[in-house]
Coordinates of C-alpha atoms in Angstrom, one line a residue:
M1 CA 139.2 60.2 167.1
A2 CA 138.4 58.7 170.5
G3 CA 137.2 55.2 171.0
P4 CA 133.4 55.9 171.6
K5 CA 133.2 58.1 168.5
L6 CA 134.9 55.4 166.4
V7 CA 132.4 52.8 167.7
Q8 CA 129.5 55.2 166.9
K9 CA 131.0 55.6 163.4
A10 CA 131.2 51.8 163.0
R11 CA 127.6 51.4 164.0
L12 CA 126.5 54.0 161.5
A13 CA 128.6 52.4 158.7
E14 CA 127.0 49.1 159.5
Q15 CA 123.5 50.6 159.1
A16 CA 124.6 52.0 155.8
E17 CA 126.1 48.6 154.8
R18 CA 129.5 50.4 154.2
Y19 CA 131.6 47.6 155.6
D20 CA 135.0 48.9 154.5
D21 CA 134.3 52.1 156.6
M22 CA 133.0 49.9 159.5
A23 CA 136.2 47.8 159.4
A24 CA 138.5 50.9 159.2
A25 CA 136.7 52.4 162.3
M26 CA 137.0 49.1 164.3
K27 CA 140.6 48.7 163.2
S28 CA 141.3 52.1 164.7
V29 CA 139.4 51.1 167.9
T30 CA 141.6 48.0 168.2
E31 CA 144.8 49.9 167.7
L32 CA 144.0 52.1 170.7
N33 CA 145.2 48.9 172.5
E34 CA 142.4 48.6 175.0
A35 CA 140.4 45.5 175.6
L36 CA 137.3 45.4 173.4
S37 CA 133.8 45.1 174.9
N38 CA 131.6 42.2 173.6
E39 CA 129.8 44.7 171.4
E40 CA 133.0 46.1 170.0
R41 CA 134.3 42.6 169.4
N42 CA 131.2 41.7 167.5
L43 CA 131.4 44.9 165.5
L44 CA 135.0 44.1 164.5
S45 CA 134.0 40.6 163.5
V46 CA 130.9 41.6 161.5
A47 CA 132.8 44.3 159.6
Y48 CA 135.7 42.2 158.5
K49 CA 133.4 39.1 157.8
N50 CA 131.5 41.3 155.3
V51 CA 134.7 42.9 153.8
V52 CA 136.4 39.5 153.3
G53 CA 133.1 37.8 152.3
A54 CA 132.6 40.1 149.3
R55 CA 136.1 39.2 148.1
R56 CA 135.6 35.4 148.7
S57 CA 132.4 35.5 146.8
S58 CA 134.0 37.4 143.9
W59 CA 137.0 35.0 143.8
R60 CA 134.7 32.0 143.5
V61 CA 132.8 33.5 140.6
I62 CA 136.0 34.5 138.7
S63 CA 137.6 31.1 139.4
S64 CA 134.6 29.4 138.0
I65 CA 134.7 31.7 134.9
E66 CA 138.5 31.0 134.6
Q67 CA 137.9 27.2 134.5
K68 CA 135.3 27.6 131.8
T69 CA 137.5 30.0 129.8
S70 CA 140.5 27.6 130.0
A71 CA 138.3 24.9 128.4
D72 CA 137.5 27.3 125.5
G73 CA 141.2 27.9 124.9
N74 CA 140.9 31.7 124.2
E75 CA 144.3 32.8 125.3
K76 CA 143.6 36.6 125.5
K77 CA 140.4 36.1 127.5
I78 CA 142.2 33.5 129.8
E79 CA 144.9 36.0 130.6
M80 CA 142.4 38.8 131.3
V81 CA 140.4 36.5 133.7
R82 CA 143.5 35.3 135.4
A83 CA 144.8 38.8 136.0
Y84 CA 141.4 39.8 137.5
R85 CA 141.4 36.7 139.8
E86 CA 144.9 37.7 141.0
K87 CA 143.8 41.3 141.7
I88 CA 140.9 40.0 143.8
E89 CA 143.3 37.5 145.5
K90 CA 145.6 40.4 146.5
E91 CA 142.7 42.3 148.0
L92 CA 141.5 39.2 149.9
E93 CA 145.0 38.5 151.2
A94 CA 145.4 42.2 152.3
V95 CA 142.2 42.1 154.3
C96 CA 143.1 38.7 156.0
Q97 CA 146.6 40.1 156.8
D98 CA 145.0 43.2 158.4
V99 CA 142.8 41.0 160.6
L100 CA 145.6 38.6 161.5
N101 CA 147.9 41.6 162.5
L102 CA 145.2 43.0 164.8
L103 CA 144.7 39.6 166.4
D104 CA 148.4 38.9 167.0
N105 CA 149.5 42.4 167.9
F106 CA 146.6 43.5 170.1
L107 CA 143.6 41.1 170.7
I108 CA 145.1 37.7 171.4
K109 CA 148.2 39.3 172.9
N110 CA 146.2 41.3 175.4
C111 CA 143.9 38.5 176.6
S112 CA 144.6 37.4 180.2
D113 CA 144.6 33.8 181.2
T114 CA 141.2 34.1 182.7
Q115 CA 139.5 35.7 179.6
H116 CA 138.6 32.3 178.1
E117 CA 135.6 33.5 176.0
S118 CA 137.6 36.4 174.4
K119 CA 140.6 34.1 173.8
V120 CA 138.5 31.5 172.1
F121 CA 136.7 34.1 170.0
Y122 CA 139.9 35.6 168.8
L123 CA 141.7 32.3 168.1
K124 CA 138.6 31.1 166.2
M125 CA 138.9 34.3 164.1
K126 CA 142.6 33.6 163.5
G127 CA 141.7 30.1 162.3
D128 CA 139.0 31.6 160.1
Y129 CA 141.2 34.1 158.4
Y130 CA 144.0 31.7 157.8
R131 CA 141.3 29.4 156.3
Y132 CA 140.2 32.1 153.9
L133 CA 143.9 32.5 152.9
A134 CA 144.1 28.7 152.3
E135 CA 141.1 28.9 150.0
V136 CA 143.1 30.9 147.5
A137 CA 146.6 29.8 148.2
T138 CA 148.6 27.0 146.4
G139 CA 151.8 25.0 147.0
E140 CA 154.0 25.8 150.0
K141 CA 152.2 29.0 150.8
R142 CA 148.9 27.0 151.2
A143 CA 150.6 24.4 153.4
T144 CA 151.9 27.2 155.7
V145 CA 148.5 28.9 156.1
V146 CA 146.6 25.6 156.5
E147 CA 149.0 24.7 159.4
S148 CA 148.5 28.1 161.0
S149 CA 144.7 27.8 160.7
E150 CA 144.7 24.3 162.3
K151 CA 146.9 25.4 165.1
A152 CA 144.7 28.4 166.0
Y153 CA 141.5 26.3 165.7
N154 CA 143.0 23.5 167.8
E155 CA 144.1 25.9 170.6
A156 CA 140.7 27.5 170.7
H157 CA 139.0 24.1 170.7
E158 CA 141.1 22.9 173.7
I159 CA 140.3 26.1 175.7
S160 CA 136.6 25.9 174.8
K161 CA 136.3 22.3 175.9
E162 CA 137.9 23.1 179.3
H163 CA 136.3 26.4 180.1
M164 CA 133.0 26.8 178.2
Q165 CA 129.6 25.1 178.2
P166 CA 128.9 22.9 175.2
T167 CA 125.9 25.1 174.5
H168 CA 127.9 28.4 174.4
P169 CA 127.4 30.0 171.0
I170 CA 131.2 30.8 170.6
R171 CA 132.1 27.1 171.4
L172 CA 129.5 25.9 168.9
G173 CA 130.5 28.4 166.3
L174 CA 134.1 27.3 166.7
A175 CA 133.1 23.6 166.2
L176 CA 131.1 24.6 163.1
N177 CA 134.0 26.4 161.5
Y178 CA 136.7 24.0 162.6
S179 CA 134.7 21.1 161.0
V180 CA 134.3 23.1 157.8
F181 CA 138.1 23.5 157.8
Y182 CA 138.5 19.7 158.0
Y183 CA 135.9 19.1 155.3
E184 CA 136.8 21.8 152.7
I185 CA 140.5 22.6 153.3
Q186 CA 141.9 19.3 154.6
N187 CA 139.6 17.1 152.6
A188 CA 139.1 15.0 155.8
P189 CA 135.3 14.3 155.9
E190 CA 135.5 11.7 158.7
Q191 CA 137.3 14.2 161.0
A192 CA 134.8 16.9 160.0
C193 CA 131.8 14.7 160.8
H194 CA 133.3 13.5 164.1
L195 CA 134.0 17.1 165.3
A196 CA 130.5 18.4 164.2
K197 CA 128.7 15.4 165.6
T198 CA 130.5 15.5 169.0
A199 CA 129.7 19.3 169.3
F200 CA 126.1 18.7 168.4
D201 CA 125.6 15.7 170.7
D202 CA 127.4 17.5 173.6
A203 CA 125.1 20.5 173.3
I204 CA 122.0 18.4 173.1
A205 CA 123.0 16.5 176.2
E206 CA 123.2 19.8 178.1
L207 CA 120.3 21.8 176.6
D208 CA 119.2 22.8 180.1
T209 CA 122.4 25.0 180.4
L210 CA 121.2 27.1 177.4
N211 CA 121.5 30.7 178.3
E212 CA 118.3 32.7 177.6
D213 CA 120.3 35.5 176.0
S214 CA 122.1 33.2 173.6
Y215 CA 119.3 30.7 173.0
K216 CA 118.7 31.8 169.4
D217 CA 122.4 32.0 168.5
S218 CA 123.1 28.5 170.0
T219 CA 120.2 26.8 168.4
L220 CA 120.9 28.3 165.0
I221 CA 124.5 27.1 165.1
M222 CA 123.3 23.6 166.2
Q223 CA 121.0 23.6 163.2
L224 CA 123.9 24.5 160.9
L225 CA 126.0 21.7 162.4
R226 CA 123.2 19.2 161.8
D227 CA 122.7 20.5 158.2
N228 CA 126.4 20.0 157.5
L229 CA 126.4 16.5 159.0
T230 CA 123.4 15.6 156.8
L231 CA 125.1 17.0 153.7
W232 CA 128.5 15.5 154.4
T233 CA 127.3 12.0 155.3
S234 CA 125.2 11.9 152.1
D235 CA 128.2 13.1 150.1
Q236 CA 130.3 10.3 151.6
Q237 CA 127.7 7.7 150.7
D238 CA 127.5 9.2 147.2
D239 CA 131.1 9.5 146.3
E240 CA 133.3 9.3 149.4
G241 CA 134.1 13.1 149.2
G242 CA 132.8 16.2 147.7
E243 CA 132.7 19.9 148.7
G244 CA 130.6 21.6 151.3
N245 CA 129.1 25.0 150.9
N246 CA 130.0 26.8 154.2

């Protein structure tokens, strides 16, 4: 199927909320090995965010049940819950690997040195999907994916600081997710707060550069940064730690 038809199919699948179909269509578009338009890039991102989001949500629910079941000491039930968690984990890992392969083999690879916005978008995505892997990984495997996530976020962060306005929604979205990575994955609340506060303050200082088209996106992300800062600083005052919700 040609690119335009696949994109049409992805739009249709999105309206039907059939995100697995949407992701499959956008995966095929990406594998045609042509640069994605902004719309295509967003379709790819939305599709996989929903596909992986469903698995992340399921994993959290089952992990919580697993902890409660372990406390009850019912061996048969513990085994069943563990096996189900591992099944969801495998699905989640397969989705993340799919996205990471597309990023490495096509999207990041094909970005020219002047396509700063696309490069930051895709590197942020790479950081995100390694972060999702880190949420379910343990031991050496976790250390490896955490390192890969930080590396991708950091590269995106450096490019965004040099080439994008502080009010750009992609730069702000990166700061939001990178700070969540520090808070939830690295358990480094001070770094998380510093990153989020700097991004928020820099954007406030240059509010006059806000693009009309992206005004809503930018201000929404700024609000999320501020919400996280409020939550994290109160957590630190309460118990010098804790978990965020993003």
